[in-house]
PDB file of C-alpha atoms and ligand atoms in Angstrom:
ATOM      1  CA  MET A   1       9.270  26.877  26.227  1.00  0.00           C
ATOM      2  CA  ALA A   2      10.371  23.853  28.242  1.00  0.00           C
ATOM      3  CA  GLN A   3      13.573  24.200  30.261  1.00  0.00           C
ATOM      4  CA  ILE A   4      15.940  21.412  29.239  1.00  0.00           C
ATOM      5  CA  THR A   5      19.018  20.481  31.269  1.00  0.00           C
ATOM      6  CA  PRO A   6      21.742  19.786  28.706  1.00  0.00           C
ATOM      7  CA  LEU A   7      23.439  16.416  28.651  1.00  0.00           C
ATOM      8  CA  ILE A   8      26.936  15.538  27.496  1.00  0.00           C
ATOM      9  CA  ALA A   9      27.533  11.840  26.892  1.00  0.00           C
ATOM     10  CA  GLY A  10      30.842  10.198  26.094  1.00  0.00           C
ATOM     11  CA  ASN A  11      30.701   7.156  23.844  1.00  0.00           C
ATOM     12  CA  TRP A  12      33.938   5.247  24.298  1.00  0.00           C
ATOM     13  CA  LYS A  13      33.022   2.741  21.576  1.00  0.00           C
ATOM     14  CA  MET A  14      35.373  -0.287  21.666  1.00  0.00           C
ATOM     15  CA  ASN A  15      38.036   1.532  23.651  1.00  0.00           C
ATOM     16  CA  GLY A  16      38.961   1.209  27.275  1.00  0.00           C
ATOM     17  CA  THR A  17      40.752  -1.262  29.499  1.00  0.00           C
ATOM     18  CA  THR A  18      41.888  -0.874  33.098  1.00  0.00           C
ATOM     19  CA  VAL A  19      44.462   1.840  32.260  1.00  0.00           C
ATOM     20  CA  GLN A  20      41.644   4.113  31.049  1.00  0.00           C
ATOM     21  CA  LEU A  21      40.342   4.338  34.625  1.00  0.00           C
ATOM     22  CA  GLY A  22      43.071   6.910  35.314  1.00  0.00           C
ATOM     23  CA  GLU A  23      41.333   9.298  32.883  1.00  0.00           C
ATOM     24  CA  VAL A  24      38.036   8.722  34.662  1.00  0.00           C
ATOM     25  CA  GLU A  25      39.605   9.510  38.025  1.00  0.00           C
ATOM     26  CA  ARG A  26      41.040  12.711  36.547  1.00  0.00           C
ATOM     27  CA  LEU A  27      37.667  13.645  35.049  1.00  0.00           C
ATOM     28  CA  ALA A  28      35.922  13.044  38.383  1.00  0.00           C
ATOM     29  CA  GLU A  29      38.474  15.373  40.008  1.00  0.00           C
ATOM     30  CA  LEU A  30      37.998  18.088  37.394  1.00  0.00           C
ATOM     31  CA  VAL A  31      34.224  17.902  37.665  1.00  0.00           C
ATOM     32  CA  THR A  32      34.244  18.182  41.458  1.00  0.00           C
ATOM     33  CA  GLU A  33      36.961  20.873  41.637  1.00  0.00           C
ATOM     34  CA  GLY A  34      34.876  23.658  40.085  1.00  0.00           C
ATOM     35  CA  ASP A  35      31.310  24.773  40.671  1.00  0.00           C
ATOM     36  CA  GLY A  36      30.063  21.519  39.173  1.00  0.00           C
ATOM     37  CA  PRO A  37      28.862  20.971  35.620  1.00  0.00           C
ATOM     38  CA  ARG A  38      25.836  22.782  34.232  1.00  0.00           C
ATOM     39  CA  CYS A  39      24.735  19.608  32.529  1.00  0.00           C
ATOM     40  CA  THR A  40      24.170  15.928  33.104  1.00  0.00           C
ATOM     41  CA  VAL A  41      27.379  14.022  32.389  1.00  0.00           C
ATOM     42  CA  VAL A  42      27.195  10.440  31.129  1.00  0.00           C
ATOM     43  CA  ILE A  43      29.973   8.045  30.158  1.00  0.00           C
ATOM     44  CA  CYS A  44      29.148   5.006  28.029  1.00  0.00           C
ATOM     45  CA  PRO A  45      32.175   2.712  28.393  1.00  0.00           C
ATOM     46  CA  PRO A  46      32.420  -0.867  27.171  1.00  0.00           C
ATOM     47  CA  ALA A  47      30.072  -2.991  29.296  1.00  0.00           C
ATOM     48  CA  THR A  48      33.118  -4.708  30.822  1.00  0.00           C
ATOM     49  CA  MET A  49      33.955  -1.463  32.623  1.00  0.00           C
ATOM     50  CA  LEU A  50      30.538  -0.250  33.762  1.00  0.00           C
ATOM     51  CA  GLU A  51      30.722  -1.360  37.353  1.00  0.00           C
ATOM     52  CA  ARG A  52      34.295  -0.171  37.866  1.00  0.00           C
ATOM     53  CA  LEU A  53      33.432   3.194  36.363  1.00  0.00           C
ATOM     54  CA  ASN A  54      30.433   3.613  38.608  1.00  0.00           C
ATOM     55  CA  THR A  55      32.544   3.209  41.722  1.00  0.00           C
ATOM     56  CA  ILE A  56      34.748   6.100  40.546  1.00  0.00           C
ATOM     57  CA  THR A  57      32.159   8.420  39.036  1.00  0.00           C
ATOM     58  CA  ALA A  58      29.255   8.149  41.465  1.00  0.00           C
ATOM     59  CA  SER A  59      30.631  10.673  43.966  1.00  0.00           C
ATOM     60  CA  ALA A  60      31.281  13.173  41.134  1.00  0.00           C
ATOM     61  CA  GLY A  61      27.676  12.898  39.957  1.00  0.00           C
ATOM     62  CA  ILE A  62      28.730  11.367  36.640  1.00  0.00           C
ATOM     63  CA  VAL A  63      26.429   8.563  35.525  1.00  0.00           C
ATOM     64  CA  THR A  64      26.975   5.726  33.092  1.00  0.00           C
ATOM     65  CA  GLY A  65      25.294   4.101  30.135  1.00  0.00           C
ATOM     66  CA  GLY A  66      25.655   1.125  27.824  1.00  0.00           C
ATOM     67  CA  GLN A  67      26.495   1.381  24.122  1.00  0.00           C
ATOM     68  CA  ASP A  68      23.880  -1.077  22.870  1.00  0.00           C
ATOM     69  CA  CYS A  69      21.434  -3.665  24.161  1.00  0.00           C
ATOM     70  CA  HIS A  70      19.559  -6.689  22.871  1.00  0.00           C
ATOM     71  CA  PRO A  71      15.767  -6.307  22.610  1.00  0.00           C
ATOM     72  CA  ALA A  72      15.229  -9.380  24.814  1.00  0.00           C
ATOM     73  CA  ALA A  73      15.801  -9.365  28.578  1.00  0.00           C
ATOM     74  CA  HIS A  74      17.667 -12.704  28.536  1.00  0.00           C
ATOM     75  CA  GLY A  75      17.993 -15.873  26.493  1.00  0.00           C
ATOM     76  CA  PRO A  76      20.118 -17.705  23.945  1.00  0.00           C
ATOM     77  CA  HIS A  77      21.912 -14.730  22.358  1.00  0.00           C
ATOM     78  CA  THR A  78      25.616 -15.461  22.665  1.00  0.00           C
ATOM     79  CA  GLY A  79      27.713 -12.342  23.030  1.00  0.00           C
ATOM     80  CA  ASP A  80      24.788  -9.976  23.464  1.00  0.00           C
ATOM     81  CA  ILE A  81      23.910  -7.931  26.494  1.00  0.00           C
ATOM     82  CA  SER A  82      20.449  -6.934  27.679  1.00  0.00           C
ATOM     83  CA  ALA A  83      19.172  -3.643  29.020  1.00  0.00           C
ATOM     84  CA  GLN A  84      18.391  -5.433  32.254  1.00  0.00           C
ATOM     85  CA  MET A  85      22.036  -6.461  32.595  1.00  0.00           C
ATOM     86  CA  LEU A  86      23.231  -2.906  31.945  1.00  0.00           C
ATOM     87  CA  SER A  87      20.829  -1.636  34.569  1.00  0.00           C
ATOM     88  CA  ASP A  88      22.069  -4.314  36.969  1.00  0.00           C
ATOM     89  CA  CYS A  89      25.599  -2.890  36.496  1.00  0.00           C
ATOM     90  CA  GLY A  90      24.371   0.583  37.450  1.00  0.00           C
ATOM     91  CA  ALA A  91      23.811   2.063  33.979  1.00  0.00           C
ATOM     92  CA  GLN A  92      21.061   4.669  33.615  1.00  0.00           C
ATOM     93  CA  TYR A  93      21.244   5.218  29.858  1.00  0.00           C
ATOM     94  CA  VAL A  94      21.851   3.131  26.764  1.00  0.00           C
ATOM     95  CA  ILE A  95      22.796   4.221  23.242  1.00  0.00           C
ATOM     96  CA  VAL A  96      20.718   2.463  20.578  1.00  0.00           C
ATOM     97  CA  GLY A  97      20.884   2.687  16.797  1.00  0.00           C
ATOM     98  CA  HIS A  98      24.378   4.140  16.573  1.00  0.00           C
ATOM     99  CA  SER A  99      25.414   4.245  12.916  1.00  0.00           C
ATOM    100  CA  GLU A 100      28.316   1.915  13.693  1.00  0.00           C
ATOM    101  CA  ARG A 101      25.729  -0.684  14.765  1.00  0.00           C
ATOM    102  CA  ARG A 102      23.437   0.085  11.847  1.00  0.00           C
ATOM    103  CA  LEU A 103      26.280  -0.228   9.324  1.00  0.00           C
ATOM    104  CA  GLY A 104      28.467  -2.830  11.008  1.00  0.00           C
ATOM    105  CA  HIS A 105      25.679  -5.113  12.229  1.00  0.00           C
ATOM    106  CA  GLY A 106      22.867  -4.427   9.773  1.00  0.00           C
ATOM    107  CA  GLU A 107      20.568  -2.946  12.403  1.00  0.00           C
ATOM    108  CA  THR A 108      17.260  -1.641  11.097  1.00  0.00           C
ATOM    109  CA  ASP A 109      15.080   1.151  12.446  1.00  0.00           C
ATOM    110  CA  HIS A 110      12.602  -1.464  13.625  1.00  0.00           C
ATOM    111  CA  LEU A 111      15.277  -3.264  15.648  1.00  0.00           C
ATOM    112  CA  VAL A 112      16.391   0.070  17.094  1.00  0.00           C
ATOM    113  CA  GLN A 113      12.820   0.685  18.228  1.00  0.00           C
ATOM    114  CA  GLN A 114      12.692  -2.760  19.879  1.00  0.00           C
ATOM    115  CA  LYS A 115      15.908  -1.929  21.714  1.00  0.00           C
ATOM    116  CA  ALA A 116      14.511   1.389  22.891  1.00  0.00           C
ATOM    117  CA  LEU A 117      11.464  -0.427  24.261  1.00  0.00           C
ATOM    118  CA  ALA A 118      13.746  -2.902  26.040  1.00  0.00           C
ATOM    119  CA  ALA A 119      15.535   0.064  27.604  1.00  0.00           C
ATOM    120  CA  PHE A 120      12.184   1.425  28.839  1.00  0.00           C
ATOM    121  CA  ALA A 121      11.309  -1.942  30.352  1.00  0.00           C
ATOM    122  CA  SER A 122      14.538  -1.922  32.365  1.00  0.00           C
ATOM    123  CA  GLY A 123      14.248   1.673  33.514  1.00  0.00           C
ATOM    124  CA  LEU A 124      17.018   2.947  31.225  1.00  0.00           C
ATOM    125  CA  VAL A 125      16.796   6.078  29.108  1.00  0.00           C
ATOM    126  CA  PRO A 126      17.587   5.198  25.489  1.00  0.00           C
ATOM    127  CA  ILE A 127      19.746   7.592  23.486  1.00  0.00           C
ATOM    128  CA  ILE A 128      18.360   6.915  20.007  1.00  0.00           C
ATOM    129  CA  CYS A 129      20.753   7.802  17.173  1.00  0.00           C
ATOM    130  CA  VAL A 130      19.774   9.029  13.738  1.00  0.00           C
ATOM    131  CA  GLY A 131      21.767  10.636  10.947  1.00  0.00           C
ATOM    132  CA  GLU A 132      22.347  10.698   7.217  1.00  0.00           C
ATOM    133  CA  SER A 133      25.267   9.452   5.127  1.00  0.00           C
ATOM    134  CA  GLU A 134      27.477  11.756   3.087  1.00  0.00           C
ATOM    135  CA  ASP A 135      25.710  10.779  -0.162  1.00  0.00           C
ATOM    136  CA  GLU A 136      22.352  11.510   1.398  1.00  0.00           C
ATOM    137  CA  ARG A 137      23.561  14.908   2.590  1.00  0.00           C
ATOM    138  CA  GLU A 138      25.010  15.753  -0.820  1.00  0.00           C
ATOM    139  CA  SER A 139      21.905  14.656  -2.696  1.00  0.00           C
ATOM    140  CA  GLY A 140      19.769  16.925  -0.509  1.00  0.00           C
ATOM    141  CA  SER A 141      17.827  14.123   1.197  1.00  0.00           C
ATOM    142  CA  ALA A 142      19.297  14.413   4.708  1.00  0.00           C
ATOM    143  CA  GLU A 143      16.097  15.717   6.255  1.00  0.00           C
ATOM    144  CA  LYS A 144      13.935  13.080   4.594  1.00  0.00           C
ATOM    145  CA  VAL A 145      16.278  10.310   5.751  1.00  0.00           C
ATOM    146  CA  VAL A 146      16.313  11.527   9.355  1.00  0.00           C
ATOM    147  CA  LEU A 147      12.535  11.971   9.444  1.00  0.00           C
ATOM    148  CA  GLY A 148      12.175   8.413   8.141  1.00  0.00           C
ATOM    149  CA  GLN A 149      14.468   7.115  10.880  1.00  0.00           C
ATOM    150  CA  LEU A 150      12.519   9.013  13.539  1.00  0.00           C
ATOM    151  CA  ALA A 151       9.216   7.599  12.261  1.00  0.00           C
ATOM    152  CA  GLU A 152      10.482   4.009  12.374  1.00  0.00           C
ATOM    153  CA  ALA A 153      12.936   3.958  15.275  1.00  0.00           C
ATOM    154  CA  LEU A 154      11.288   6.069  17.967  1.00  0.00           C
ATOM    155  CA  PRO A 155       8.845   4.311  20.306  1.00  0.00           C
ATOM    156  CA  ASP A 156       5.192   5.322  20.050  1.00  0.00           C
ATOM    157  CA  ASN A 157       5.251   6.522  23.644  1.00  0.00           C
ATOM    158  CA  TRP A 158       7.712   8.778  25.371  1.00  0.00           C
ATOM    159  CA  GLY A 159       8.449   6.064  27.950  1.00  0.00           C
ATOM    160  CA  PRO A 160       8.606   6.075  31.737  1.00  0.00           C
ATOM    161  CA  PHE A 161      11.706   8.316  31.870  1.00  0.00           C
ATOM    162  CA  GLY A 162      11.613   9.590  28.315  1.00  0.00           C
ATOM    163  CA  PHE A 163      14.173   9.156  25.581  1.00  0.00           C
ATOM    164  CA  ILE A 164      16.909  11.213  24.000  1.00  0.00           C
ATOM    165  CA  VAL A 165      17.513  11.713  20.285  1.00  0.00           C
ATOM    166  CA  ALA A 166      21.101  12.033  19.051  1.00  0.00           C
ATOM    167  CA  TYR A 167      21.604  13.511  15.604  1.00  0.00           C
ATOM    168  CA  GLU A 168      24.879  12.114  14.306  1.00  0.00           C
ATOM    169  CA  PRO A 169      25.595  12.683  10.613  1.00  0.00           C
ATOM    170  CA  VAL A 170      27.471   9.515   9.672  1.00  0.00           C
ATOM    171  CA  TRP A 171      30.052  11.430   7.636  1.00  0.00           C
ATOM    172  CA  ALA A 172      30.954  13.620  10.620  1.00  0.00           C
ATOM    173  CA  ILE A 173      31.795  10.717  12.936  1.00  0.00           C
ATOM    174  CA  GLY A 174      35.503  10.380  13.578  1.00  0.00           C
ATOM    175  CA  THR A 175      36.383  12.474  10.516  1.00  0.00           C
ATOM    176  CA  GLY A 176      36.956  15.931  11.990  1.00  0.00           C
ATOM    177  CA  LYS A 177      34.263  17.204   9.620  1.00  0.00           C
ATOM    178  CA  THR A 178      31.059  18.771  10.915  1.00  0.00           C
ATOM    179  CA  PRO A 179      28.013  20.220   9.194  1.00  0.00           C
ATOM    180  CA  THR A 180      27.767  24.012   9.122  1.00  0.00           C
ATOM    181  CA  MET A 181      26.196  25.570  12.210  1.00  0.00           C
ATOM    182  CA  HIS A 182      23.272  26.476   9.993  1.00  0.00           C
ATOM    183  CA  ASP A 183      22.804  22.859   8.883  1.00  0.00           C
ATOM    184  CA  ILE A 184      22.989  21.574  12.466  1.00  0.00           C
ATOM    185  CA  GLU A 185      20.418  24.118  13.601  1.00  0.00           C
ATOM    186  CA  ASP A 186      18.137  23.285  10.687  1.00  0.00           C
ATOM    187  CA  MET A 187      18.229  19.562  11.362  1.00  0.00           C
ATOM    188  CA  HIS A 188      17.649  20.020  15.084  1.00  0.00           C
ATOM    189  CA  ALA A 189      14.666  22.256  14.311  1.00  0.00           C
ATOM    190  CA  THR A 190      13.273  19.540  12.034  1.00  0.00           C
ATOM    191  CA  ILE A 191      13.716  16.932  14.768  1.00  0.00           C
ATOM    192  CA  ARG A 192      12.112  19.222  17.363  1.00  0.00           C
ATOM    193  CA  LYS A 193       9.119  19.820  15.112  1.00  0.00           C
ATOM    194  CA  TYR A 194       8.693  16.070  14.659  1.00  0.00           C
ATOM    195  CA  LEU A 195       8.943  15.454  18.407  1.00  0.00           C
ATOM    196  CA  VAL A 196       6.405  18.145  19.279  1.00  0.00           C
ATOM    197  CA  GLU A 197       3.985  16.885  16.645  1.00  0.00           C
ATOM    198  CA  HIS A 198       4.196  13.319  17.932  1.00  0.00           C
ATOM    199  CA  TYR A 199       4.775  13.654  21.676  1.00  0.00           C
ATOM    200  CA  GLY A 200       3.323  17.075  22.487  1.00  0.00           C
ATOM    201  CA  GLU A 201       4.703  18.634  25.645  1.00  0.00           C
ATOM    202  CA  ASN A 202       7.127  15.738  26.156  1.00  0.00           C
ATOM    203  CA  GLY A 203       8.479  16.427  22.688  1.00  0.00           C
ATOM    204  CA  GLU A 204       9.186  20.012  23.693  1.00  0.00           C
ATOM    205  CA  GLY A 205      11.262  18.763  26.599  1.00  0.00           C
ATOM    206  CA  THR A 206      13.086  15.930  24.804  1.00  0.00           C
ATOM    207  CA  ARG A 207      16.838  16.390  24.589  1.00  0.00           C
ATOM    208  CA  ILE A 208      18.297  16.454  21.104  1.00  0.00           C
ATOM    209  CA  LEU A 209      22.052  15.857  21.176  1.00  0.00           C
ATOM    210  CA  TYR A 210      24.499  16.598  18.398  1.00  0.00           C
ATOM    211  CA  GLY A 211      27.251  14.040  17.706  1.00  0.00           C
ATOM    212  CA  GLY A 212      30.050  13.849  15.160  1.00  0.00           C
ATOM    213  CA  SER A 213      33.528  15.324  15.683  1.00  0.00           C
ATOM    214  CA  MET A 214      32.470  17.420  18.663  1.00  0.00           C
ATOM    215  CA  LYS A 215      35.721  18.711  20.109  1.00  0.00           C
ATOM    216  CA  PRO A 216      36.789  21.293  22.704  1.00  0.00           C
ATOM    217  CA  TYR A 217      37.380  23.836  19.895  1.00  0.00           C
ATOM    218  CA  ASN A 218      33.899  23.612  18.352  1.00  0.00           C
ATOM    219  CA  ALA A 219      31.731  22.550  21.314  1.00  0.00           C
ATOM    220  CA  ARG A 220      30.879  26.071  22.409  1.00  0.00           C
ATOM    221  CA  ASP A 221      29.601  27.094  18.974  1.00  0.00           C
ATOM    222  CA  ILE A 222      27.576  23.913  18.542  1.00  0.00           C
ATOM    223  CA  LEU A 223      26.130  23.857  22.046  1.00  0.00           C
ATOM    224  CA  ARG A 224      24.788  27.374  21.801  1.00  0.00           C
ATOM    225  CA  LEU A 225      22.635  26.534  18.777  1.00  0.00           C
ATOM    226  CA  LYS A 226      18.882  26.436  19.206  1.00  0.00           C
ATOM    227  CA  ASN A 227      17.512  22.952  19.959  1.00  0.00           C
ATOM    228  CA  VAL A 228      20.975  21.534  20.621  1.00  0.00           C
ATOM    229  CA  ASN A 229      20.593  20.164  24.136  1.00  0.00           C
ATOM    230  CA  GLY A 230      23.973  18.543  24.497  1.00  0.00           C
ATOM    231  CA  GLY A 231      26.409  16.304  22.724  1.00  0.00           C
ATOM    232  CA  LEU A 232      27.306  12.694  22.073  1.00  0.00           C
ATOM    233  CA  VAL A 233      31.087  12.677  22.035  1.00  0.00           C
ATOM    234  CA  GLY A 234      33.303   9.905  20.693  1.00  0.00           C
ATOM    235  CA  GLY A 235      37.067  10.391  20.454  1.00  0.00           C
ATOM    236  CA  ALA A 236      37.228  13.478  22.659  1.00  0.00           C
ATOM    237  CA  SER A 237      35.539  11.643  25.542  1.00  0.00           C
ATOM    238  CA  LEU A 238      38.550   9.368  26.013  1.00  0.00           C
ATOM    239  CA  LEU A 239      40.754  12.125  27.389  1.00  0.00           C
ATOM    240  CA  ALA A 240      39.702  13.691  30.690  1.00  0.00           C
ATOM    241  CA  ASN A 241      40.858  17.199  29.759  1.00  0.00           C
ATOM    242  CA  ASP A 242      39.167  17.228  26.353  1.00  0.00           C
ATOM    243  CA  PHE A 243      35.930  15.817  27.699  1.00  0.00           C
ATOM    244  CA  TYR A 244      35.967  18.240  30.609  1.00  0.00           C
ATOM    245  CA  ASN A 245      36.481  21.162  28.216  1.00  0.00           C
ATOM    246  CA  ILE A 246      33.392  20.082  26.282  1.00  0.00           C
ATOM    247  CA  ILE A 247      31.409  19.712  29.523  1.00  0.00           C
ATOM    248  CA  SER A 248      32.553  23.202  30.527  1.00  0.00           C
ATOM    249  CA  ALA A 249      31.441  24.614  27.185  1.00  0.00           C
ATOM    250  CA  VAL A 250      27.798  24.116  28.217  1.00  0.00           C
TER     251      VAL A 250
HETATM  252  P1  13P B   1      33.465  11.305  17.280  1.00  0.00           P
HETATM  253  O1  13P B   1      33.213  12.339  18.330  1.00  0.00           O
HETATM  254  O2  13P B   1      34.745  10.550  17.497  1.00  0.00           O
HETATM  255  O3  13P B   1      33.331  11.855  15.894  1.00  0.00           O
HETATM  256  O4  13P B   1      32.321  10.186  17.430  1.00  0.00           O
HETATM  257  C1  13P B   1      31.006  10.591  17.506  1.00  0.00           C
HETATM  258  C2  13P B   1      30.159   9.436  17.862  1.00  0.00           C
HETATM  259  O5  13P B   1      30.014   8.508  17.090  1.00  0.00           O
HETATM  260  C3  13P B   1      29.538   9.429  19.187  1.00  0.00           C
HETATM  261  O6  13P B   1      28.587   8.429  19.291  1.00  0.00           O
END
């Protein structure tokens, strides 16, 4: 059984201006005050804040990531940002295929795969998101939907530094609702089986994160489940104390 270092990533989404740096300073203090986290800690702020965050977080061992990238390295794509640019700002990770991009920007699994490959090419680790809608969960097709997303969105190879899968049921994002612990464990087992079948030993060591209303009060229960190797945290990552409590739950 491969030993996996858990990872807790904060996805700030479209939140965060200069005032938010105070929370980051507080988080860096909290993280360095104790014995240090038992997990890798990543913050994915808006790209406008990446460099400023890095200057605060580096000494606390907290690393940063982007929230999306274009599949191309550069070119005529007004408003987009490339993996290379994120890397140039000090990012080490990039979220791709978040449901808010899939739903709000019509992103397909194929595009998500292209973005993951762009991340590889720039030395970033892609955090590839999958997850079913509420209708899909209720109609009993959640597993089929997620397996379909894995088949289309994951790269054929594990990549130079690997990739991370984040299971985020769409209906659990920002709603305060979560699947039962049993359902989370089942889905993570399904994802693990897929990863091992397709990537062998690397699949055994691939982190599978849970995301969707992860909060200080439920993090401990979720993070102790089999094949849950960390979390992708939205709202609760904006407040230093809440995010630190989730990090400490590992
Ligand atoms: P919440 O934690 O706010 O539900 O968001 C989850 C998420 O979308 C992380 O990517």
